[in-house]
């Protein structure tokens, strides 16, 4: 894998993807160990590939960073668990236990896990419908996500929201309308600025949503009011079934914020992803420089949704090449083994634990009952703000709290 992962860009990506990948490094295993302490309770010093970032009207993050053994193992366990959860959702959908829409993020784990490791619990995150890992990382549970997909009471929205509507106190969804979460994210960061909070909001959208007018309107307002907003384009190469090169005249999404500076990131390397998020948070919160635009260059292995086989607009060979040479989990596994953090057997034990955790959560979610009819009239208002009475389907039908 190591030799394959270091081949030149022209061999890593098909011609249709080279235009927007350009010179950014997208291998999952090109970070080098710089200095290893004798005592592994102390941080390791590593050096990111010089092409891990590309900048637009700003300076990039430092390439030499420190990271601990515990954090490396935690990120590995979390990425494995998130992938297992998405694989379980895939199987449940194919078994017709999950119906409707279901968008999986297999292959993009370094973005959600890296994001969580670069921010604080008080920062806010909002994204589109490829949201399951973010929901868990932001305080939800695997049981809650799977339960929601199954339409059960154990779901994070009590089985009434489905795949695209999952929330936690600091995670604002899971939004089904393409691009609509971006201005909402700007509004959330407006509230943070208004209240004087030392936090920011990460508003994520895909390359397919990048041409939405409301995205550019949000850019304008955020810069005009100097909001602590990090606009994050998850460029997974395809908007539904259309490659970004066929849908966007400018595929360098990190340059599209007008006066908002931008940073393009290797979204397949978990360490680079984490450092980019830390940089963005410092930019917006600590340095109070206003909004920033991040672009994670990543890849989804599956189709746009479960109804899309994902092979009619790209070849199976392309997907397999990405799986075998650029996988973010395998890249982190390589770091851990080559740097002598833990053995291969210890990592396999973490793999088993991740599978057991997800399997148990799936069984608990499946055992949960479906929502009751009376639940249709709950959760319409934020708890504590409900009116004393609510009209039902007809004027005579009144529900009293």
mmCIF file of C-alpha atoms in Angstrom:
data_model
loop_
_atom_site.group_PDB
_atom_site.id
_atom_site.type_symbol
_atom_site.label_atom_id
_atom_site.label_comp_id
_atom_site.label_asym_id
_atom_site.label_seq_id
_atom_site.Cartn_x
_atom_site.Cartn_y
_atom_site.Cartn_z
ATOM 1 C CA UNK A 1 0.000 0.000 0.000
ATOM 2 C CA UNK A 2 2.778 2.423 0.882
ATOM 3 C CA UNK A 3 4.315 2.334 -2.574
ATOM 4 C CA UNK A 4 0.946 2.688 -4.275
ATOM 5 C CA UNK A 5 -0.056 5.570 -2.049
ATOM 6 C CA UNK A 6 2.968 7.613 -3.069
ATOM 7 C CA UNK A 7 2.597 7.420 -6.825
ATOM 8 C CA UNK A 8 2.128 10.658 -8.703
ATOM 9 C CA UNK A 9 -1.245 12.373 -8.884
ATOM 10 C CA UNK A 10 -1.817 11.356 -12.500
ATOM 11 C CA UNK A 11 -1.746 7.715 -11.477
ATOM 12 C CA UNK A 12 -3.798 8.158 -8.301
ATOM 13 C CA UNK A 13 -6.760 9.890 -9.919
ATOM 14 C CA UNK A 14 -8.544 9.322 -13.214
ATOM 15 C CA UNK A 15 -8.334 12.200 -15.707
ATOM 16 C CA UNK A 16 -11.862 13.357 -14.842
ATOM 17 C CA UNK A 17 -10.795 14.063 -11.262
ATOM 18 C CA UNK A 18 -7.391 15.650 -11.811
ATOM 19 C CA UNK A 19 -8.737 19.067 -12.658
ATOM 20 C CA UNK A 20 -10.002 19.782 -9.160
ATOM 21 C CA UNK A 21 -7.542 17.655 -7.176
ATOM 22 C CA UNK A 22 -4.569 19.438 -8.774
ATOM 23 C CA UNK A 23 -1.475 19.293 -6.610
ATOM 24 C CA UNK A 24 -3.109 18.732 -3.228
ATOM 25 C CA UNK A 25 -1.852 15.509 -1.676
ATOM 26 C CA UNK A 26 -4.676 13.018 -1.215
ATOM 27 C CA UNK A 27 -2.829 9.940 -0.003
ATOM 28 C CA UNK A 28 -3.851 8.652 3.383
ATOM 29 C CA UNK A 29 -0.374 7.683 4.580
ATOM 30 C CA UNK A 30 2.195 10.340 3.643
ATOM 31 C CA UNK A 31 2.691 11.929 7.082
ATOM 32 C CA UNK A 32 6.175 11.112 8.377
ATOM 33 C CA UNK A 33 7.355 10.460 11.937
ATOM 34 C CA UNK A 34 9.744 13.286 12.856
ATOM 35 C CA UNK A 35 10.518 12.562 16.501
ATOM 36 C CA UNK A 36 9.354 9.745 18.754
ATOM 37 C CA UNK A 37 9.776 10.091 22.533
ATOM 38 C CA UNK A 38 11.068 7.205 24.619
ATOM 39 C CA UNK A 39 7.964 7.543 26.777
ATOM 40 C CA UNK A 40 4.851 7.152 24.615
ATOM 41 C CA UNK A 41 2.794 9.040 27.171
ATOM 42 C CA UNK A 42 4.487 12.097 25.645
ATOM 43 C CA UNK A 43 3.436 13.480 22.230
ATOM 44 C CA UNK A 44 5.031 12.338 19.001
ATOM 45 C CA UNK A 45 6.228 14.950 16.526
ATOM 46 C CA UNK A 46 5.181 14.233 12.933
ATOM 47 C CA UNK A 47 5.522 16.101 9.660
ATOM 48 C CA UNK A 48 2.683 16.331 7.186
ATOM 49 C CA UNK A 49 3.318 16.066 3.452
ATOM 50 C CA UNK A 50 4.196 19.469 1.999
ATOM 51 C CA UNK A 51 1.185 19.253 -0.318
ATOM 52 C CA UNK A 52 -1.348 18.406 2.387
ATOM 53 C CA UNK A 53 -2.753 21.942 2.100
ATOM 54 C CA UNK A 54 -3.287 24.594 -0.545
ATOM 55 C CA UNK A 55 -4.105 28.138 0.492
ATOM 56 C CA UNK A 56 -6.029 31.074 -0.911
ATOM 57 C CA UNK A 57 -5.324 34.497 0.617
ATOM 58 C CA UNK A 58 -4.024 32.975 3.845
ATOM 59 C CA UNK A 59 -1.071 31.061 5.212
ATOM 60 C CA UNK A 60 -1.512 27.356 5.801
ATOM 61 C CA UNK A 61 -1.220 25.307 8.993
ATOM 62 C CA UNK A 62 2.175 24.198 10.261
ATOM 63 C CA UNK A 63 3.345 20.966 8.704
ATOM 64 C CA UNK A 64 5.179 19.861 11.843
ATOM 65 C CA UNK A 65 2.647 18.909 14.507
ATOM 66 C CA UNK A 66 2.392 16.938 17.711
ATOM 67 C CA UNK A 67 -0.014 14.121 18.407
ATOM 68 C CA UNK A 68 -0.354 11.605 21.227
ATOM 69 C CA UNK A 69 -0.588 7.836 21.208
ATOM 70 C CA UNK A 70 -4.000 8.010 22.877
ATOM 71 C CA UNK A 71 -5.371 10.338 20.215
ATOM 72 C CA UNK A 72 -4.080 8.177 17.366
ATOM 73 C CA UNK A 73 -5.745 5.105 18.844
ATOM 74 C CA UNK A 74 -8.941 6.986 19.645
ATOM 75 C CA UNK A 75 -9.205 8.279 16.085
ATOM 76 C CA UNK A 76 -8.563 4.804 14.723
ATOM 77 C CA UNK A 77 -11.268 3.276 16.924
ATOM 78 C CA UNK A 78 -13.744 6.030 16.032
ATOM 79 C CA UNK A 79 -13.141 5.757 12.281
ATOM 80 C CA UNK A 80 -13.550 1.988 12.427
ATOM 81 C CA UNK A 81 -16.741 2.340 14.459
ATOM 82 C CA UNK A 82 -18.212 4.944 12.093
ATOM 83 C CA UNK A 83 -17.504 2.728 9.114
ATOM 84 C CA UNK A 84 -19.032 -0.295 10.837
ATOM 85 C CA UNK A 85 -22.131 1.760 11.604
ATOM 86 C CA UNK A 86 -22.492 2.811 7.969
ATOM 87 C CA UNK A 87 -21.913 -0.760 6.796
ATOM 88 C CA UNK A 88 -24.646 -1.904 9.188
ATOM 89 C CA UNK A 89 -27.001 0.716 7.747
ATOM 90 C CA UNK A 90 -26.155 -0.555 4.267
ATOM 91 C CA UNK A 91 -27.076 -4.122 5.262
ATOM 92 C CA UNK A 92 -30.294 -3.047 7.000
ATOM 93 C CA UNK A 93 -31.363 -1.067 3.948
ATOM 94 C CA UNK A 94 -30.727 -4.011 1.649
ATOM 95 C CA UNK A 95 -32.777 -6.150 4.043
ATOM 96 C CA UNK A 96 -35.612 -3.595 3.606
ATOM 97 C CA UNK A 97 -35.603 -2.734 7.312
ATOM 98 C CA UNK A 98 -34.573 0.823 6.427
ATOM 99 C CA UNK A 99 -36.783 2.549 3.875
ATOM 100 C CA UNK A 100 -36.700 5.877 2.074
ATOM 101 C CA UNK A 101 -33.533 7.912 1.716
ATOM 102 C CA UNK A 102 -30.193 6.814 3.142
ATOM 103 C CA UNK A 103 -26.869 8.470 2.296
ATOM 104 C CA UNK A 104 -23.712 6.794 3.603
ATOM 105 C CA UNK A 105 -20.246 8.269 4.172
ATOM 106 C CA UNK A 106 -18.045 5.186 3.773
ATOM 107 C CA UNK A 107 -14.606 6.448 2.721
ATOM 108 C CA UNK A 108 -15.040 9.915 4.236
ATOM 109 C CA UNK A 109 -14.390 9.021 7.894
ATOM 110 C CA UNK A 110 -11.303 11.231 8.210
ATOM 111 C CA UNK A 111 -13.491 14.312 7.759
ATOM 112 C CA UNK A 112 -16.050 13.658 10.512
ATOM 113 C CA UNK A 113 -13.564 12.218 13.000
ATOM 114 C CA UNK A 114 -10.875 14.776 12.165
ATOM 115 C CA UNK A 115 -13.400 17.579 12.576
ATOM 116 C CA UNK A 116 -14.404 16.437 16.044
ATOM 117 C CA UNK A 117 -10.779 16.232 17.178
ATOM 118 C CA UNK A 118 -10.092 19.788 16.027
ATOM 119 C CA UNK A 119 -12.982 21.582 17.746
ATOM 120 C CA UNK A 120 -14.518 21.912 21.210
ATOM 121 C CA UNK A 121 -17.767 20.443 22.488
ATOM 122 C CA UNK A 122 -19.298 23.942 22.505
ATOM 123 C CA UNK A 123 -18.677 24.618 18.808
ATOM 124 C CA UNK A 124 -21.568 23.943 16.444
ATOM 125 C CA UNK A 125 -21.744 21.756 13.357
ATOM 126 C CA UNK A 126 -24.408 21.633 10.672
ATOM 127 C CA UNK A 127 -24.350 19.511 7.530
ATOM 128 C CA UNK A 128 -26.444 17.944 4.796
ATOM 129 C CA UNK A 129 -27.946 14.465 4.674
ATOM 130 C CA UNK A 130 -24.676 12.459 4.735
ATOM 131 C CA UNK A 131 -24.745 13.063 8.457
ATOM 132 C CA UNK A 132 -24.649 9.845 10.499
ATOM 133 C CA UNK A 133 -20.992 9.975 11.675
ATOM 134 C CA UNK A 134 -21.265 13.663 12.585
ATOM 135 C CA UNK A 135 -24.348 12.947 14.701
ATOM 136 C CA UNK A 136 -22.519 10.294 16.719
ATOM 137 C CA UNK A 137 -19.321 12.326 17.047
ATOM 138 C CA UNK A 138 -21.315 15.348 18.252
ATOM 139 C CA UNK A 139 -22.842 13.571 21.222
ATOM 140 C CA UNK A 140 -25.314 11.141 19.690
ATOM 141 C CA UNK A 141 -25.222 7.375 19.845
ATOM 142 C CA UNK A 142 -24.978 4.571 17.315
ATOM 143 C CA UNK A 143 -28.193 3.125 18.713
ATOM 144 C CA UNK A 144 -29.822 6.523 18.243
ATOM 145 C CA UNK A 145 -28.720 6.806 14.614
ATOM 146 C CA UNK A 146 -29.666 3.243 13.664
ATOM 147 C CA UNK A 147 -32.946 3.552 15.572
ATOM 148 C CA UNK A 148 -33.751 6.700 13.629
ATOM 149 C CA UNK A 149 -33.005 4.995 10.326
ATOM 150 C CA UNK A 150 -35.284 2.130 11.327
ATOM 151 C CA UNK A 151 -38.039 4.526 12.403
ATOM 152 C CA UNK A 152 -38.014 3.421 16.053
ATOM 153 C CA UNK A 153 -38.595 5.265 19.339
ATOM 154 C CA UNK A 154 -34.942 4.746 20.259
ATOM 155 C CA UNK A 155 -33.963 7.000 17.361
ATOM 156 C CA UNK A 156 -32.353 10.355 18.035
ATOM 157 C CA UNK A 157 -35.465 12.062 16.622
ATOM 158 C CA UNK A 158 -37.701 9.363 18.126
ATOM 159 C CA UNK A 159 -38.047 7.634 14.779
ATOM 160 C CA UNK A 160 -39.856 10.543 13.132
ATOM 161 C CA UNK A 161 -37.035 12.238 11.236
ATOM 162 C CA UNK A 162 -35.253 9.478 9.397
ATOM 163 C CA UNK A 163 -31.805 9.540 7.866
ATOM 164 C CA UNK A 164 -31.756 13.245 7.081
ATOM 165 C CA UNK A 165 -32.998 14.756 10.347
ATOM 166 C CA UNK A 166 -30.805 13.889 13.301
ATOM 167 C CA UNK A 167 -29.790 16.453 15.906
ATOM 168 C CA UNK A 168 -27.905 16.975 19.174
ATOM 169 C CA UNK A 169 -27.581 20.185 21.244
ATOM 170 C CA UNK A 170 -24.511 21.234 19.232
ATOM 171 C CA UNK A 171 -25.273 19.412 15.985
ATOM 172 C CA UNK A 172 -27.963 21.067 13.901
ATOM 173 C CA UNK A 173 -28.576 18.211 11.439
ATOM 174 C CA UNK A 174 -28.868 16.430 8.949
ATOM 175 C CA UNK A 175 -30.685 18.720 6.412
ATOM 176 C CA UNK A 176 -32.464 17.374 3.342
ATOM 177 C CA UNK A 177 -32.658 20.485 1.118
ATOM 178 C CA UNK A 178 -29.484 20.830 -0.931
ATOM 179 C CA UNK A 179 -27.404 23.732 0.384
ATOM 180 C CA UNK A 180 -30.053 24.975 2.824
ATOM 181 C CA UNK A 181 -27.891 24.227 5.868
ATOM 182 C CA UNK A 182 -25.256 26.769 4.804
ATOM 183 C CA UNK A 183 -27.257 29.974 5.545
ATOM 184 C CA UNK A 184 -28.633 28.304 8.668
ATOM 185 C CA UNK A 185 -25.047 27.697 9.761
ATOM 186 C CA UNK A 186 -24.251 31.363 9.158
ATOM 187 C CA UNK A 187 -27.264 32.224 11.305
ATOM 188 C CA UNK A 188 -26.043 29.970 14.097
ATOM 189 C CA UNK A 189 -22.640 31.677 14.032
ATOM 190 C CA UNK A 190 -24.404 35.060 14.020
ATOM 191 C CA UNK A 191 -26.028 34.033 17.300
ATOM 192 C CA UNK A 192 -22.631 33.004 18.677
ATOM 193 C CA UNK A 193 -21.183 36.413 17.800
ATOM 194 C CA UNK A 194 -24.252 38.232 19.135
ATOM 195 C CA UNK A 195 -23.956 36.439 22.470
ATOM 196 C CA UNK A 196 -20.226 37.031 22.711
ATOM 197 C CA UNK A 197 -19.425 33.319 22.743
ATOM 198 C CA UNK A 198 -15.864 32.197 21.954
ATOM 199 C CA UNK A 199 -17.100 29.463 19.618
ATOM 200 C CA UNK A 200 -17.695 28.976 15.902
ATOM 201 C CA UNK A 201 -19.935 27.052 13.527
ATOM 202 C CA UNK A 202 -18.772 24.605 10.875
ATOM 203 C CA UNK A 203 -21.297 24.624 8.020
ATOM 204 C CA UNK A 204 -20.676 21.647 5.729
ATOM 205 C CA UNK A 205 -21.944 21.137 2.201
ATOM 206 C CA UNK A 206 -20.937 18.986 -0.765
ATOM 207 C CA UNK A 207 -19.391 19.858 -4.098
ATOM 208 C CA UNK A 208 -22.837 19.263 -5.584
ATOM 209 C CA UNK A 209 -24.328 22.050 -3.440
ATOM 210 C CA UNK A 210 -21.467 24.469 -4.050
ATOM 211 C CA UNK A 211 -23.247 26.229 -6.928
ATOM 212 C CA UNK A 212 -26.368 27.043 -4.905
ATOM 213 C CA UNK A 213 -27.157 30.751 -4.732
ATOM 214 C CA UNK A 214 -27.897 30.580 -1.011
ATOM 215 C CA UNK A 215 -24.335 29.342 -0.417
ATOM 216 C CA UNK A 216 -22.892 32.506 -1.953
ATOM 217 C CA UNK A 217 -25.423 34.680 -0.127
ATOM 218 C CA UNK A 218 -24.276 33.118 3.137
ATOM 219 C CA UNK A 219 -20.644 33.789 2.171
ATOM 220 C CA UNK A 220 -21.470 37.443 1.620
ATOM 221 C CA UNK A 221 -23.307 37.959 4.898
ATOM 222 C CA UNK A 222 -20.708 36.080 6.909
ATOM 223 C CA UNK A 223 -17.901 38.245 5.524
ATOM 224 C CA UNK A 224 -19.930 41.448 5.783
ATOM 225 C CA UNK A 225 -20.642 40.814 9.461
ATOM 226 C CA UNK A 226 -17.337 39.071 10.207
ATOM 227 C CA UNK A 227 -19.069 35.958 11.528
ATOM 228 C CA UNK A 228 -17.189 33.030 13.117
ATOM 229 C CA UNK A 229 -18.292 30.660 10.341
ATOM 230 C CA UNK A 230 -16.169 27.936 8.771
ATOM 231 C CA UNK A 231 -17.729 26.976 5.455
ATOM 232 C CA UNK A 232 -16.680 23.397 4.694
ATOM 233 C CA UNK A 233 -16.962 21.865 1.233
ATOM 234 C CA UNK A 234 -16.769 18.073 1.424
ATOM 235 C CA UNK A 235 -15.549 17.515 -2.108
ATOM 236 C CA UNK A 236 -16.133 13.795 -2.566
ATOM 237 C CA UNK A 237 -15.730 14.171 -6.335
ATOM 238 C CA UNK A 238 -19.367 13.608 -7.342
ATOM 239 C CA UNK A 239 -22.597 15.515 -6.800
ATOM 240 C CA UNK A 240 -25.126 12.698 -7.096
ATOM 241 C CA UNK A 241 -24.060 11.111 -10.402
ATOM 242 C CA UNK A 242 -22.196 14.064 -11.879
ATOM 243 C CA UNK A 243 -18.462 14.633 -11.471
ATOM 244 C CA UNK A 244 -17.530 18.055 -10.171
ATOM 245 C CA UNK A 245 -15.598 18.784 -13.372
ATOM 246 C CA UNK A 246 -18.879 18.498 -15.334
ATOM 247 C CA UNK A 247 -20.922 20.673 -12.973
ATOM 248 C CA UNK A 248 -18.579 23.462 -11.836
ATOM 249 C CA UNK A 249 -16.596 25.920 -13.951
ATOM 250 C CA UNK A 250 -14.276 26.446 -10.962
ATOM 251 C CA UNK A 251 -13.578 23.199 -9.155
ATOM 252 C CA UNK A 252 -11.127 24.763 -6.703
ATOM 253 C CA UNK A 253 -13.863 25.226 -4.153
ATOM 254 C CA UNK A 254 -11.593 26.746 -1.523
ATOM 255 C CA UNK A 255 -11.108 29.797 -3.785
ATOM 256 C CA UNK A 256 -14.807 30.511 -4.284
ATOM 257 C CA UNK A 257 -15.466 32.658 -1.217
ATOM 258 C CA UNK A 258 -14.627 35.981 -2.917
ATOM 259 C CA UNK A 259 -12.951 37.887 -0.068
ATOM 260 C CA UNK A 260 -13.142 34.913 2.281
ATOM 261 C CA UNK A 261 -9.748 33.146 2.461
ATOM 262 C CA UNK A 262 -9.680 29.430 1.733
ATOM 263 C CA UNK A 263 -7.787 26.267 2.581
ATOM 264 C CA UNK A 264 -7.813 23.043 0.578
ATOM 265 C CA UNK A 265 -7.072 19.944 2.661
ATOM 266 C CA UNK A 266 -6.109 16.330 2.139
ATOM 267 C CA UNK A 267 -9.347 14.862 3.433
ATOM 268 C CA UNK A 268 -8.042 11.288 3.336
ATOM 269 C CA UNK A 269 -5.345 11.853 5.972
ATOM 270 C CA UNK A 270 -6.870 12.062 9.451
ATOM 271 C CA UNK A 271 -3.946 14.061 10.880
ATOM 272 C CA UNK A 272 -4.068 16.647 8.092
ATOM 273 C CA UNK A 273 -7.845 16.909 8.492
ATOM 274 C CA UNK A 274 -7.578 17.491 12.221
ATOM 275 C CA UNK A 275 -4.863 20.132 11.849
ATOM 276 C CA UNK A 276 -6.869 21.985 9.194
ATOM 277 C CA UNK A 277 -9.876 22.154 11.513
ATOM 278 C CA UNK A 278 -7.723 23.417 14.395
ATOM 279 C CA UNK A 279 -6.342 26.089 12.078
ATOM 280 C CA UNK A 280 -9.852 27.106 10.990
ATOM 281 C CA UNK A 281 -11.106 27.344 14.559
ATOM 282 C CA UNK A 282 -8.151 29.492 15.582
ATOM 283 C CA UNK A 283 -8.765 31.716 12.561
ATOM 284 C CA UNK A 284 -12.422 32.353 13.368
ATOM 285 C CA UNK A 285 -12.422 32.269 17.183
ATOM 286 C CA UNK A 286 -9.011 33.025 18.685
ATOM 287 C CA UNK A 287 -7.802 35.414 15.988
ATOM 288 C CA UNK A 288 -11.296 36.780 15.194
ATOM 289 C CA UNK A 289 -10.534 37.086 11.475
ATOM 290 C CA UNK A 290 -14.036 36.297 10.305
ATOM 291 C CA UNK A 291 -15.136 33.384 8.129
ATOM 292 C CA UNK A 292 -12.899 30.826 6.413
ATOM 293 C CA UNK A 293 -13.594 28.361 3.608
ATOM 294 C CA UNK A 294 -12.282 24.797 3.949
ATOM 295 C CA UNK A 295 -12.331 22.236 1.169
ATOM 296 C CA UNK A 296 -11.741 18.603 2.101
ATOM 297 C CA UNK A 297 -10.730 16.560 -0.943
ATOM 298 C CA UNK A 298 -12.178 13.160 -0.079
ATOM 299 C CA UNK A 299 -14.009 10.273 -1.750
ATOM 300 C CA UNK A 300 -17.159 8.257 -1.208
ATOM 301 C CA UNK A 301 -16.973 4.571 -2.029
ATOM 302 C CA UNK A 302 -20.697 4.054 -2.399
ATOM 303 C CA UNK A 303 -23.240 5.795 -4.567
ATOM 304 C CA UNK A 304 -24.934 9.078 -3.754
ATOM 305 C CA UNK A 305 -27.601 7.185 -1.834
ATOM 306 C CA UNK A 306 -28.623 3.574 -1.380
ATOM 307 C CA UNK A 307 -30.694 3.776 -4.565
ATOM 308 C CA UNK A 308 -27.573 4.659 -6.581
ATOM 309 C CA UNK A 309 -25.192 1.799 -7.451
ATOM 310 C CA UNK A 310 -22.433 4.355 -7.978
ATOM 311 C CA UNK A 311 -20.947 2.594 -11.001
ATOM 312 C CA UNK A 312 -22.888 4.071 -13.926
ATOM 313 C CA UNK A 313 -20.886 7.328 -13.949
ATOM 314 C CA UNK A 314 -17.534 5.984 -12.728
ATOM 315 C CA UNK A 315 -15.766 2.685 -13.168
ATOM 316 C CA UNK A 316 -15.505 -0.075 -10.625
ATOM 317 C CA UNK A 317 -11.748 0.099 -11.141
ATOM 318 C CA UNK A 318 -11.702 3.720 -9.985
ATOM 319 C CA UNK A 319 -13.548 2.909 -6.786
ATOM 320 C CA UNK A 320 -11.380 -0.120 -6.089
ATOM 321 C CA UNK A 321 -8.217 1.891 -6.697
ATOM 322 C CA UNK A 322 -9.309 4.474 -4.138
ATOM 323 C CA UNK A 323 -10.221 1.770 -1.622
ATOM 324 C CA UNK A 324 -6.912 -0.022 -1.994
ATOM 325 C CA UNK A 325 -4.537 2.960 -2.106
ATOM 326 C CA UNK A 326 -6.184 5.938 -0.401
ATOM 327 C CA UNK A 327 -8.321 4.532 2.419
ATOM 328 C CA UNK A 328 -8.155 6.808 5.491
ATOM 329 C CA UNK A 329 -8.449 3.985 8.013
ATOM 330 C CA UNK A 330 -5.728 1.920 6.376
ATOM 331 C CA UNK A 331 -3.553 5.032 6.256
ATOM 332 C CA UNK A 332 -3.880 5.600 9.994
ATOM 333 C CA UNK A 333 -3.294 1.892 10.604
ATOM 334 C CA UNK A 334 -0.018 2.195 8.688
ATOM 335 C CA UNK A 335 1.090 5.120 10.874
ATOM 336 C CA UNK A 336 0.312 3.288 14.079
ATOM 337 C CA UNK A 337 2.117 0.107 13.055
ATOM 338 C CA UNK A 338 5.170 1.694 11.415
ATOM 339 C CA UNK A 339 5.682 4.192 14.229
ATOM 340 C CA UNK A 340 5.567 1.398 16.803
ATOM 341 C CA UNK A 341 2.521 2.718 18.659
ATOM 342 C CA UNK A 342 0.830 -0.662 19.116
ATOM 343 C CA UNK A 343 0.993 -4.008 17.357
ATOM 344 C CA UNK A 344 -1.170 -5.269 14.517
ATOM 345 C CA UNK A 345 -2.869 -7.655 16.944
ATOM 346 C CA UNK A 346 -3.854 -4.805 19.238
ATOM 347 C CA UNK A 347 -5.394 -2.957 16.299
ATOM 348 C CA UNK A 348 -7.330 -6.077 15.324
ATOM 349 C CA UNK A 349 -8.723 -6.127 18.847
ATOM 350 C CA UNK A 350 -9.940 -2.550 18.362
ATOM 351 C CA UNK A 351 -11.566 -3.700 15.103
ATOM 352 C CA UNK A 352 -13.397 -6.485 16.940
ATOM 353 C CA UNK A 353 -14.557 -4.076 19.635
ATOM 354 C CA UNK A 354 -15.882 -1.658 17.015
ATOM 355 C CA UNK A 355 -17.858 -4.436 15.334
ATOM 356 C CA UNK A 356 -19.231 -5.673 18.667
ATOM 357 C CA UNK A 357 -20.273 -2.139 19.651
ATOM 358 C CA UNK A 358 -22.159 -1.604 16.404
ATOM 359 C CA UNK A 359 -23.731 -5.082 16.408
ATOM 360 C CA UNK A 360 -25.069 -4.539 19.935
ATOM 361 C CA UNK A 361 -26.434 -1.095 19.031
ATOM 362 C CA UNK A 362 -28.201 -2.526 15.966
ATOM 363 C CA UNK A 363 -29.926 -5.213 18.012
ATOM 364 C CA UNK A 364 -31.048 -2.682 20.632
ATOM 365 C CA UNK A 365 -32.386 -0.375 17.927
ATOM 366 C CA UNK A 366 -34.260 -3.216 16.203
ATOM 367 C CA UNK A 367 -35.848 -4.165 19.527
ATOM 368 C CA UNK A 368 -37.199 -0.645 20.054
ATOM 369 C CA UNK A 369 -40.906 -0.121 19.240
ATOM 370 C CA UNK A 370 -42.194 2.106 16.455
ATOM 371 C CA UNK A 371 -43.531 5.588 17.339
ATOM 372 C CA UNK A 372 -47.093 5.761 18.624
ATOM 373 C CA UNK A 373 -49.857 7.629 16.832
ATOM 374 C CA UNK A 374 -49.979 10.252 19.594
ATOM 375 C CA UNK A 375 -46.300 11.001 18.941
ATOM 376 C CA UNK A 376 -47.290 12.730 15.707
ATOM 377 C CA UNK A 377 -48.233 15.774 17.788
ATOM 378 C CA UNK A 378 -45.050 15.963 19.829
ATOM 379 C CA UNK A 379 -41.651 17.523 19.118
ATOM 380 C CA UNK A 380 -43.219 20.174 16.909
ATOM 381 C CA UNK A 381 -42.053 22.924 19.266
ATOM 382 C CA UNK A 382 -38.897 23.146 21.341
ATOM 383 C CA UNK A 383 -39.575 21.599 24.741
ATOM 384 C CA UNK A 384 -40.981 24.182 27.128
ATOM 385 C CA UNK A 385 -42.319 26.456 24.389
ATOM 386 C CA UNK A 386 -45.343 24.401 23.315
ATOM 387 C CA UNK A 387 -48.758 26.099 23.195
ATOM 388 C CA UNK A 388 -51.322 24.642 25.631
ATOM 389 C CA UNK A 389 -53.401 23.321 22.734
ATOM 390 C CA UNK A 390 -52.597 22.226 19.205
ATOM 391 C CA UNK A 391 -55.002 21.758 16.327
ATOM 392 C CA UNK A 392 -54.963 18.414 14.564
ATOM 393 C CA UNK A 393 -55.917 17.493 11.033
ATOM 394 C CA UNK A 394 -59.305 19.287 11.311
ATOM 395 C CA UNK A 395 -60.461 22.311 13.251
ATOM 396 C CA UNK A 396 -62.423 20.171 15.704
ATOM 397 C CA UNK A 397 -59.411 17.982 16.472
ATOM 398 C CA UNK A 398 -57.545 19.608 19.345
ATOM 399 C CA UNK A 399 -54.667 18.097 21.311
ATOM 400 C CA UNK A 400 -54.009 19.341 24.831
ATOM 401 C CA UNK A 401 -50.538 19.142 26.351
#
